[in-house]
Amino acid sequence: MIEEGKKIILFDGICNLCNGAINFVIKRDKKDVFRYAPLQSKIGQKLIEERNIDLSKIDSILLIDPKVAYYHKSTAALHIAKQLSGMYPLLSVCLILPKFLRDWIYDIIAKNRYKWFGKKESCMIPTPEFKALFIDQ
């Protein structure tokens, strides 16, 4: 079930870097803006299918703002940063940089994330403390 007014972050549930990034966001989401689901989950697959997203062309984190838009790669990361507590919203100034340049850097990291950070055998299981933040279906 997706709560009204929440933005959804879809992430690679077996990627150590992605799981670390989600934990980072959770700790800094003081306004309770986001809900989370692995790309590999049933709800993740359903949300991807509803938006006709081709994951073979987008190897990325996805930010879904229901009834508005979805964002991927660096644009998603910067829109997420804009909602966090602390100095992180200042990173959104990088949205003025050309998308091809931002995404080029993002793609280098995404392409090497398993090699540099490793991966899990299965999707992360949220701690009881954070379970309510994850969408399941």
Short mmCIF file of N, CA and C in Angstrom, two decimals:
data_model
loop_
_atom_site.label_atom_id
_atom_site.label_comp_id
_atom_site.label_asym_id
_atom_site.label_seq_id
_atom_site.Cartn_x
_atom_site.Cartn_y
_atom_site.Cartn_z
N MET A 1 0.84 -1.18 0.00
CA MET A 1 0.00 0.00 0.00
C MET A 1 0.89 1.25 0.00
N ILE A 2 0.60 2.17 -0.88
CA ILE A 2 1.38 3.40 -0.98
C ILE A 2 0.61 4.53 -0.31
N GLU A 3 1.27 5.15 0.64
CA GLU A 3 0.63 6.24 1.37
C GLU A 3 0.50 7.48 0.48
N GLU A 4 -0.61 8.16 0.62
CA GLU A 4 -0.86 9.40 -0.13
C GLU A 4 0.21 10.44 0.23
N GLY A 5 0.74 11.10 -0.79
CA GLY A 5 1.69 12.19 -0.58
C GLY A 5 3.13 11.78 -0.36
N LYS A 6 3.42 10.49 -0.41
CA LYS A 6 4.79 10.02 -0.20
C LYS A 6 5.46 9.79 -1.55
N LYS A 7 6.74 10.11 -1.62
CA LYS A 7 7.54 9.82 -2.80
C LYS A 7 8.20 8.46 -2.58
N ILE A 8 8.36 7.71 -3.66
CA ILE A 8 8.85 6.34 -3.56
C ILE A 8 10.23 6.25 -4.18
N ILE A 9 11.15 5.67 -3.41
CA ILE A 9 12.49 5.41 -3.92
C ILE A 9 12.59 3.92 -4.21
N LEU A 10 12.82 3.58 -5.48
CA LEU A 10 13.09 2.20 -5.88
C LEU A 10 14.59 2.06 -6.03
N PHE A 11 15.15 1.02 -5.46
CA PHE A 11 16.60 0.84 -5.44
C PHE A 11 16.95 -0.61 -5.68
N ASP A 12 18.19 -0.85 -6.05
CA ASP A 12 18.70 -2.20 -6.27
C ASP A 12 18.88 -2.85 -4.90
N GLY A 13 18.02 -3.77 -4.58
CA GLY A 13 18.00 -4.38 -3.25
C GLY A 13 19.17 -5.28 -2.93
N ILE A 14 19.94 -5.70 -3.93
CA ILE A 14 21.09 -6.57 -3.66
C ILE A 14 22.42 -5.81 -3.68
N CYS A 15 22.38 -4.54 -3.99
CA CYS A 15 23.59 -3.71 -4.09
C CYS A 15 23.95 -3.13 -2.73
N ASN A 16 25.16 -3.38 -2.28
CA ASN A 16 25.60 -2.84 -0.99
C ASN A 16 25.62 -1.31 -0.99
N LEU A 17 26.06 -0.70 -2.07
CA LEU A 17 26.08 0.76 -2.16
C LEU A 17 24.66 1.32 -2.08
N CYS A 18 23.75 0.70 -2.80
CA CYS A 18 22.35 1.17 -2.82
C CYS A 18 21.71 1.02 -1.45
N ASN A 19 21.95 -0.11 -0.79
CA ASN A 19 21.40 -0.32 0.55
C ASN A 19 21.98 0.71 1.53
N GLY A 20 23.25 0.98 1.40
CA GLY A 20 23.87 2.01 2.25
C GLY A 20 23.27 3.38 1.98
N ALA A 21 23.01 3.67 0.72
CA ALA A 21 22.41 4.96 0.37
C ALA A 21 21.00 5.07 0.95
N ILE A 22 20.24 3.99 0.92
CA ILE A 22 18.88 4.02 1.48
C ILE A 22 18.94 4.24 2.99
N ASN A 23 19.84 3.56 3.67
CA ASN A 23 19.99 3.79 5.11
C ASN A 23 20.38 5.23 5.40
N PHE A 24 21.25 5.80 4.57
CA PHE A 24 21.66 7.20 4.68
C PHE A 24 20.45 8.12 4.55
N VAL A 25 19.62 7.88 3.54
CA VAL A 25 18.43 8.71 3.30
C VAL A 25 17.44 8.58 4.46
N ILE A 26 17.19 7.36 4.91
CA ILE A 26 16.24 7.14 6.00
C ILE A 26 16.62 7.97 7.23
N LYS A 27 17.89 7.97 7.56
CA LYS A 27 18.35 8.70 8.74
C LYS A 27 18.22 10.21 8.59
N ARG A 28 18.17 10.71 7.37
CA ARG A 28 18.12 12.15 7.13
C ARG A 28 16.78 12.63 6.58
N ASP A 29 15.83 11.72 6.47
CA ASP A 29 14.49 12.07 5.99
C ASP A 29 13.62 12.50 7.18
N LYS A 30 13.96 13.62 7.75
CA LYS A 30 13.29 14.11 8.97
C LYS A 30 11.85 14.53 8.70
N LYS A 31 11.52 14.87 7.46
CA LYS A 31 10.15 15.29 7.12
C LYS A 31 9.28 14.10 6.69
N ASP A 32 9.85 12.89 6.74
CA ASP A 32 9.12 11.67 6.39
C ASP A 32 8.49 11.76 5.00
N VAL A 33 9.33 12.09 4.02
CA VAL A 33 8.89 12.29 2.63
C VAL A 33 8.84 10.99 1.85
N PHE A 34 9.75 10.05 2.15
CA PHE A 34 9.97 8.90 1.28
C PHE A 34 9.47 7.58 1.84
N ARG A 35 9.14 6.69 0.90
CA ARG A 35 8.92 5.28 1.16
C ARG A 35 9.83 4.52 0.21
N TYR A 36 10.12 3.27 0.52
CA TYR A 36 11.18 2.54 -0.18
C TYR A 36 10.72 1.17 -0.61
N ALA A 37 11.29 0.71 -1.74
CA ALA A 37 11.05 -0.65 -2.21
C ALA A 37 12.20 -1.06 -3.13
N PRO A 38 12.65 -2.29 -3.01
CA PRO A 38 13.65 -2.78 -3.95
C PRO A 38 13.06 -2.88 -5.37
N LEU A 39 13.88 -2.63 -6.36
CA LEU A 39 13.47 -2.81 -7.75
C LEU A 39 12.99 -4.24 -7.98
N GLN A 40 13.59 -5.19 -7.28
CA GLN A 40 13.30 -6.60 -7.48
C GLN A 40 12.00 -7.05 -6.82
N SER A 41 11.40 -6.22 -5.98
CA SER A 41 10.19 -6.61 -5.27
C SER A 41 8.97 -6.58 -6.19
N LYS A 42 7.90 -7.21 -5.74
CA LYS A 42 6.66 -7.22 -6.53
C LYS A 42 6.15 -5.80 -6.75
N ILE A 43 6.14 -4.99 -5.70
CA ILE A 43 5.65 -3.62 -5.85
C ILE A 43 6.60 -2.81 -6.73
N GLY A 44 7.89 -3.05 -6.60
CA GLY A 44 8.87 -2.37 -7.46
C GLY A 44 8.61 -2.70 -8.92
N GLN A 45 8.41 -3.97 -9.21
CA GLN A 45 8.13 -4.39 -10.59
C GLN A 45 6.82 -3.80 -11.10
N LYS A 46 5.82 -3.75 -10.22
CA LYS A 46 4.53 -3.19 -10.62
C LYS A 46 4.66 -1.70 -10.96
N LEU A 47 5.36 -0.95 -10.13
CA LEU A 47 5.54 0.48 -10.37
C LEU A 47 6.34 0.75 -11.64
N ILE A 48 7.32 -0.09 -11.90
CA ILE A 48 8.12 0.03 -13.12
C ILE A 48 7.26 -0.26 -14.35
N GLU A 49 6.47 -1.32 -14.26
CA GLU A 49 5.60 -1.71 -15.37
C GLU A 49 4.55 -0.63 -15.66
N GLU A 50 3.95 -0.08 -14.62
CA GLU A 50 2.93 0.96 -14.79
C GLU A 50 3.47 2.18 -15.53
N ARG A 51 4.76 2.43 -15.38
CA ARG A 51 5.37 3.60 -16.02
C ARG A 51 6.13 3.25 -17.30
N ASN A 52 6.02 2.00 -17.73
CA ASN A 52 6.71 1.54 -18.94
C ASN A 52 8.20 1.86 -18.93
N ILE A 53 8.84 1.61 -17.79
CA ILE A 53 10.28 1.86 -17.65
C ILE A 53 11.03 0.61 -18.09
N ASP A 54 11.98 0.80 -18.98
CA ASP A 54 12.81 -0.29 -19.47
C ASP A 54 14.09 -0.35 -18.63
N LEU A 55 14.15 -1.30 -17.68
CA LEU A 55 15.30 -1.39 -16.79
C LEU A 55 16.58 -1.80 -17.51
N SER A 56 16.48 -2.31 -18.72
CA SER A 56 17.69 -2.63 -19.46
C SER A 56 18.39 -1.35 -19.93
N LYS A 57 17.65 -0.25 -19.97
CA LYS A 57 18.22 1.04 -20.38
C LYS A 57 18.46 1.97 -19.19
N ILE A 58 17.85 1.65 -18.06
CA ILE A 58 17.99 2.50 -16.87
C ILE A 58 18.45 1.62 -15.72
N ASP A 59 19.76 1.58 -15.48
CA ASP A 59 20.33 0.82 -14.38
C ASP A 59 20.54 1.82 -13.25
N SER A 60 19.47 2.10 -12.52
CA SER A 60 19.49 3.29 -11.70
C SER A 60 18.52 3.23 -10.55
N ILE A 61 18.75 4.11 -9.61
CA ILE A 61 17.77 4.40 -8.58
C ILE A 61 16.63 5.16 -9.26
N LEU A 62 15.43 4.92 -8.81
CA LEU A 62 14.27 5.64 -9.36
C LEU A 62 13.55 6.36 -8.23
N LEU A 63 13.17 7.58 -8.48
CA LEU A 63 12.35 8.35 -7.55
C LEU A 63 11.01 8.58 -8.22
N ILE A 64 9.97 8.07 -7.61
CA ILE A 64 8.62 8.23 -8.15
C ILE A 64 7.86 9.21 -7.28
N ASP A 65 7.41 10.27 -7.90
CA ASP A 65 6.55 11.25 -7.25
C ASP A 65 5.17 10.99 -7.84
N PRO A 66 4.34 10.17 -7.15
CA PRO A 66 3.07 9.75 -7.74
C PRO A 66 2.25 10.92 -8.28
N LYS A 67 1.64 10.68 -9.41
CA LYS A 67 0.79 11.65 -10.10
C LYS A 67 1.55 12.87 -10.61
N VAL A 68 2.89 12.85 -10.50
CA VAL A 68 3.69 13.98 -10.98
C VAL A 68 4.68 13.50 -12.04
N ALA A 69 5.68 12.70 -11.62
CA ALA A 69 6.74 12.27 -12.54
C ALA A 69 7.56 11.18 -11.88
N TYR A 70 8.50 10.66 -12.64
CA TYR A 70 9.54 9.82 -12.04
C TYR A 70 10.89 10.33 -12.54
N TYR A 71 11.90 10.13 -11.72
CA TYR A 71 13.25 10.58 -12.03
C TYR A 71 14.20 9.40 -11.87
N HIS A 72 15.29 9.44 -12.61
CA HIS A 72 16.28 8.38 -12.47
C HIS A 72 17.68 8.98 -12.52
N LYS A 73 18.65 8.13 -12.23
CA LYS A 73 20.07 8.48 -12.23
C LYS A 73 20.33 9.71 -11.36
N SER A 74 21.17 10.62 -11.85
CA SER A 74 21.58 11.77 -11.04
C SER A 74 20.42 12.68 -10.69
N THR A 75 19.44 12.78 -11.57
CA THR A 75 18.29 13.63 -11.28
C THR A 75 17.53 13.11 -10.07
N ALA A 76 17.34 11.79 -9.98
CA ALA A 76 16.68 11.20 -8.82
C ALA A 76 17.49 11.48 -7.56
N ALA A 77 18.79 11.23 -7.62
CA ALA A 77 19.64 11.43 -6.44
C ALA A 77 19.59 12.88 -5.95
N LEU A 78 19.61 13.82 -6.86
CA LEU A 78 19.60 15.23 -6.47
C LEU A 78 18.23 15.67 -5.95
N HIS A 79 17.15 15.12 -6.51
CA HIS A 79 15.82 15.43 -5.99
C HIS A 79 15.62 14.82 -4.60
N ILE A 80 16.23 13.68 -4.36
CA ILE A 80 16.20 13.07 -3.03
C ILE A 80 16.97 13.95 -2.05
N ALA A 81 18.17 14.36 -2.43
CA ALA A 81 19.00 15.21 -1.57
C ALA A 81 18.27 16.49 -1.18
N LYS A 82 17.47 17.01 -2.09
CA LYS A 82 16.74 18.26 -1.86
C LYS A 82 15.79 18.14 -0.66
N GLN A 83 15.35 16.93 -0.33
CA GLN A 83 14.37 16.72 0.74
C GLN A 83 15.01 16.36 2.08
N LEU A 84 16.31 16.16 2.12
CA LEU A 84 16.97 15.69 3.33
C LEU A 84 17.28 16.81 4.31
N SER A 85 17.52 16.43 5.55
CA SER A 85 17.90 17.42 6.56
C SER A 85 19.38 17.74 6.42
N GLY A 86 19.78 18.84 7.02
CA GLY A 86 21.18 19.24 6.99
C GLY A 86 21.51 20.04 5.75
N MET A 87 22.74 19.91 5.30
CA MET A 87 23.24 20.69 4.16
C MET A 87 22.96 20.00 2.81
N TYR A 88 22.45 18.81 2.82
CA TYR A 88 22.26 18.03 1.58
C TYR A 88 21.39 18.71 0.53
N PRO A 89 20.37 19.48 0.91
CA PRO A 89 19.58 20.16 -0.12
C PRO A 89 20.42 21.09 -1.01
N LEU A 90 21.56 21.55 -0.51
CA LEU A 90 22.43 22.40 -1.32
C LEU A 90 22.96 21.66 -2.56
N LEU A 91 23.02 20.34 -2.49
CA LEU A 91 23.48 19.55 -3.64
C LEU A 91 22.56 19.71 -4.85
N SER A 92 21.30 20.08 -4.59
CA SER A 92 20.37 20.21 -5.70
C SER A 92 20.77 21.32 -6.67
N VAL A 93 21.68 22.20 -6.26
CA VAL A 93 22.19 23.21 -7.19
C VAL A 93 22.87 22.53 -8.39
N CYS A 94 23.31 21.30 -8.21
CA CYS A 94 23.95 20.55 -9.31
C CYS A 94 22.96 20.23 -10.43
N LEU A 95 21.67 20.41 -10.19
CA LEU A 95 20.68 20.19 -11.24
C LEU A 95 20.87 21.17 -12.40
N ILE A 96 21.59 22.26 -12.17
CA ILE A 96 21.84 23.21 -13.26
C ILE A 96 22.91 22.70 -14.22
N LEU A 97 23.69 21.71 -13.78
CA LEU A 97 24.69 21.11 -14.66
C LEU A 97 23.99 20.30 -15.75
N PRO A 98 24.60 20.20 -16.91
CA PRO A 98 23.98 19.41 -17.97
C PRO A 98 23.75 17.95 -17.52
N LYS A 99 22.56 17.44 -17.83
CA LYS A 99 22.18 16.08 -17.43
C LYS A 99 23.17 15.04 -17.95
N PHE A 100 23.64 15.22 -19.18
CA PHE A 100 24.57 14.22 -19.73
C PHE A 100 25.85 14.14 -18.90
N LEU A 101 26.31 15.26 -18.35
CA LEU A 101 27.52 15.27 -17.54
C LEU A 101 27.25 14.61 -16.18
N ARG A 102 26.14 14.99 -15.54
CA ARG A 102 25.78 14.40 -14.25
C ARG A 102 25.59 12.89 -14.39
N ASP A 103 24.88 12.48 -15.44
CA ASP A 103 24.60 11.06 -15.64
C ASP A 103 25.84 10.28 -16.05
N TRP A 104 26.77 10.91 -16.71
CA TRP A 104 28.03 10.24 -17.08
C TRP A 104 28.75 9.80 -15.81
N ILE A 105 28.85 10.71 -14.84
CA ILE A 105 29.49 10.39 -13.56
C ILE A 105 28.68 9.31 -12.83
N TYR A 106 27.36 9.48 -12.80
CA TYR A 106 26.49 8.50 -12.15
C TYR A 106 26.69 7.12 -12.78
N ASP A 107 26.72 7.06 -14.11
CA ASP A 107 26.85 5.77 -14.81
C ASP A 107 28.16 5.06 -14.50
N ILE A 108 29.24 5.80 -14.33
CA ILE A 108 30.52 5.17 -13.97
C ILE A 108 30.39 4.46 -12.63
N ILE A 109 29.77 5.14 -11.67
CA ILE A 109 29.58 4.53 -10.35
C ILE A 109 28.62 3.35 -10.44
N ALA A 110 27.50 3.52 -11.14
CA ALA A 110 26.49 2.45 -11.26
C ALA A 110 27.09 1.21 -11.93
N LYS A 111 27.87 1.43 -12.96
CA LYS A 111 28.45 0.30 -13.70
C LYS A 111 29.42 -0.51 -12.83
N ASN A 112 30.08 0.14 -11.90
CA ASN A 112 31.10 -0.51 -11.08
C ASN A 112 30.66 -0.80 -9.64
N ARG A 113 29.40 -0.56 -9.32
CA ARG A 113 28.97 -0.64 -7.93
C ARG A 113 29.15 -2.02 -7.31
N TYR A 114 28.89 -3.08 -8.05
CA TYR A 114 29.07 -4.41 -7.48
C TYR A 114 30.55 -4.72 -7.27
N LYS A 115 31.39 -4.30 -8.22
CA LYS A 115 32.82 -4.55 -8.12
C LYS A 115 33.42 -3.77 -6.95
N TRP A 116 33.03 -2.52 -6.79
CA TRP A 116 33.61 -1.67 -5.76
C TRP A 116 33.00 -1.89 -4.38
N PHE A 117 31.70 -2.16 -4.31
CA PHE A 117 31.01 -2.22 -3.03
C PHE A 117 30.42 -3.60 -2.70
N GLY A 118 30.36 -4.49 -3.69
CA GLY A 118 29.84 -5.83 -3.47
C GLY A 118 28.33 -5.88 -3.59
N LYS A 119 27.80 -7.11 -3.47
CA LYS A 119 26.36 -7.28 -3.52
C LYS A 119 25.95 -8.41 -2.61
N LYS A 120 24.68 -8.43 -2.28
CA LYS A 120 24.10 -9.45 -1.41
C LYS A 120 23.47 -10.55 -2.26
N GLU A 121 23.19 -11.67 -1.64
CA GLU A 121 22.52 -12.77 -2.33
C GLU A 121 21.03 -12.49 -2.51
N SER A 122 20.47 -11.70 -1.61
CA SER A 122 19.04 -11.37 -1.69
C SER A 122 18.83 -9.93 -1.23
N CYS A 123 17.62 -9.44 -1.45
CA CYS A 123 17.31 -8.06 -1.07
C CYS A 123 17.41 -7.88 0.44
N MET A 124 17.74 -6.66 0.82
CA MET A 124 17.86 -6.36 2.24
C MET A 124 16.51 -6.51 2.94
N ILE A 125 16.57 -6.91 4.18
CA ILE A 125 15.38 -7.00 5.01
C ILE A 125 15.46 -5.85 6.00
N PRO A 126 14.49 -4.94 5.96
CA PRO A 126 14.56 -3.79 6.86
C PRO A 126 14.45 -4.20 8.32
N THR A 127 15.13 -3.46 9.16
CA THR A 127 15.04 -3.70 10.60
C THR A 127 13.61 -3.40 11.05
N PRO A 128 13.20 -3.96 12.17
CA PRO A 128 11.85 -3.68 12.66
C PRO A 128 11.59 -2.17 12.81
N GLU A 129 12.63 -1.43 13.18
CA GLU A 129 12.52 0.02 13.34
C GLU A 129 12.12 0.72 12.04
N PHE A 130 12.60 0.20 10.89
CA PHE A 130 12.36 0.85 9.60
C PHE A 130 11.34 0.13 8.73
N LYS A 131 10.82 -1.00 9.17
CA LYS A 131 9.92 -1.80 8.35
C LYS A 131 8.72 -1.00 7.82
N ALA A 132 8.16 -0.10 8.59
CA ALA A 132 6.99 0.68 8.19
C ALA A 132 7.30 1.63 7.03
N LEU A 133 8.57 1.90 6.78
CA LEU A 133 8.96 2.81 5.70
C LEU A 133 9.03 2.12 4.35
N PHE A 134 8.99 0.79 4.37
CA PHE A 134 9.11 0.02 3.14
C PHE A 134 7.73 -0.42 2.66
N ILE A 135 7.53 -0.31 1.35
CA ILE A 135 6.27 -0.69 0.75
C ILE A 135 6.35 -2.17 0.41
N ASP A 136 5.35 -2.91 0.79
CA ASP A 136 5.29 -4.29 0.30
C ASP A 136 3.87 -4.59 -0.14
N GLN A 137 3.82 -5.59 -0.96
CA GLN A 137 2.53 -5.94 -1.53
C GLN A 137 2.48 -7.42 -1.76
#
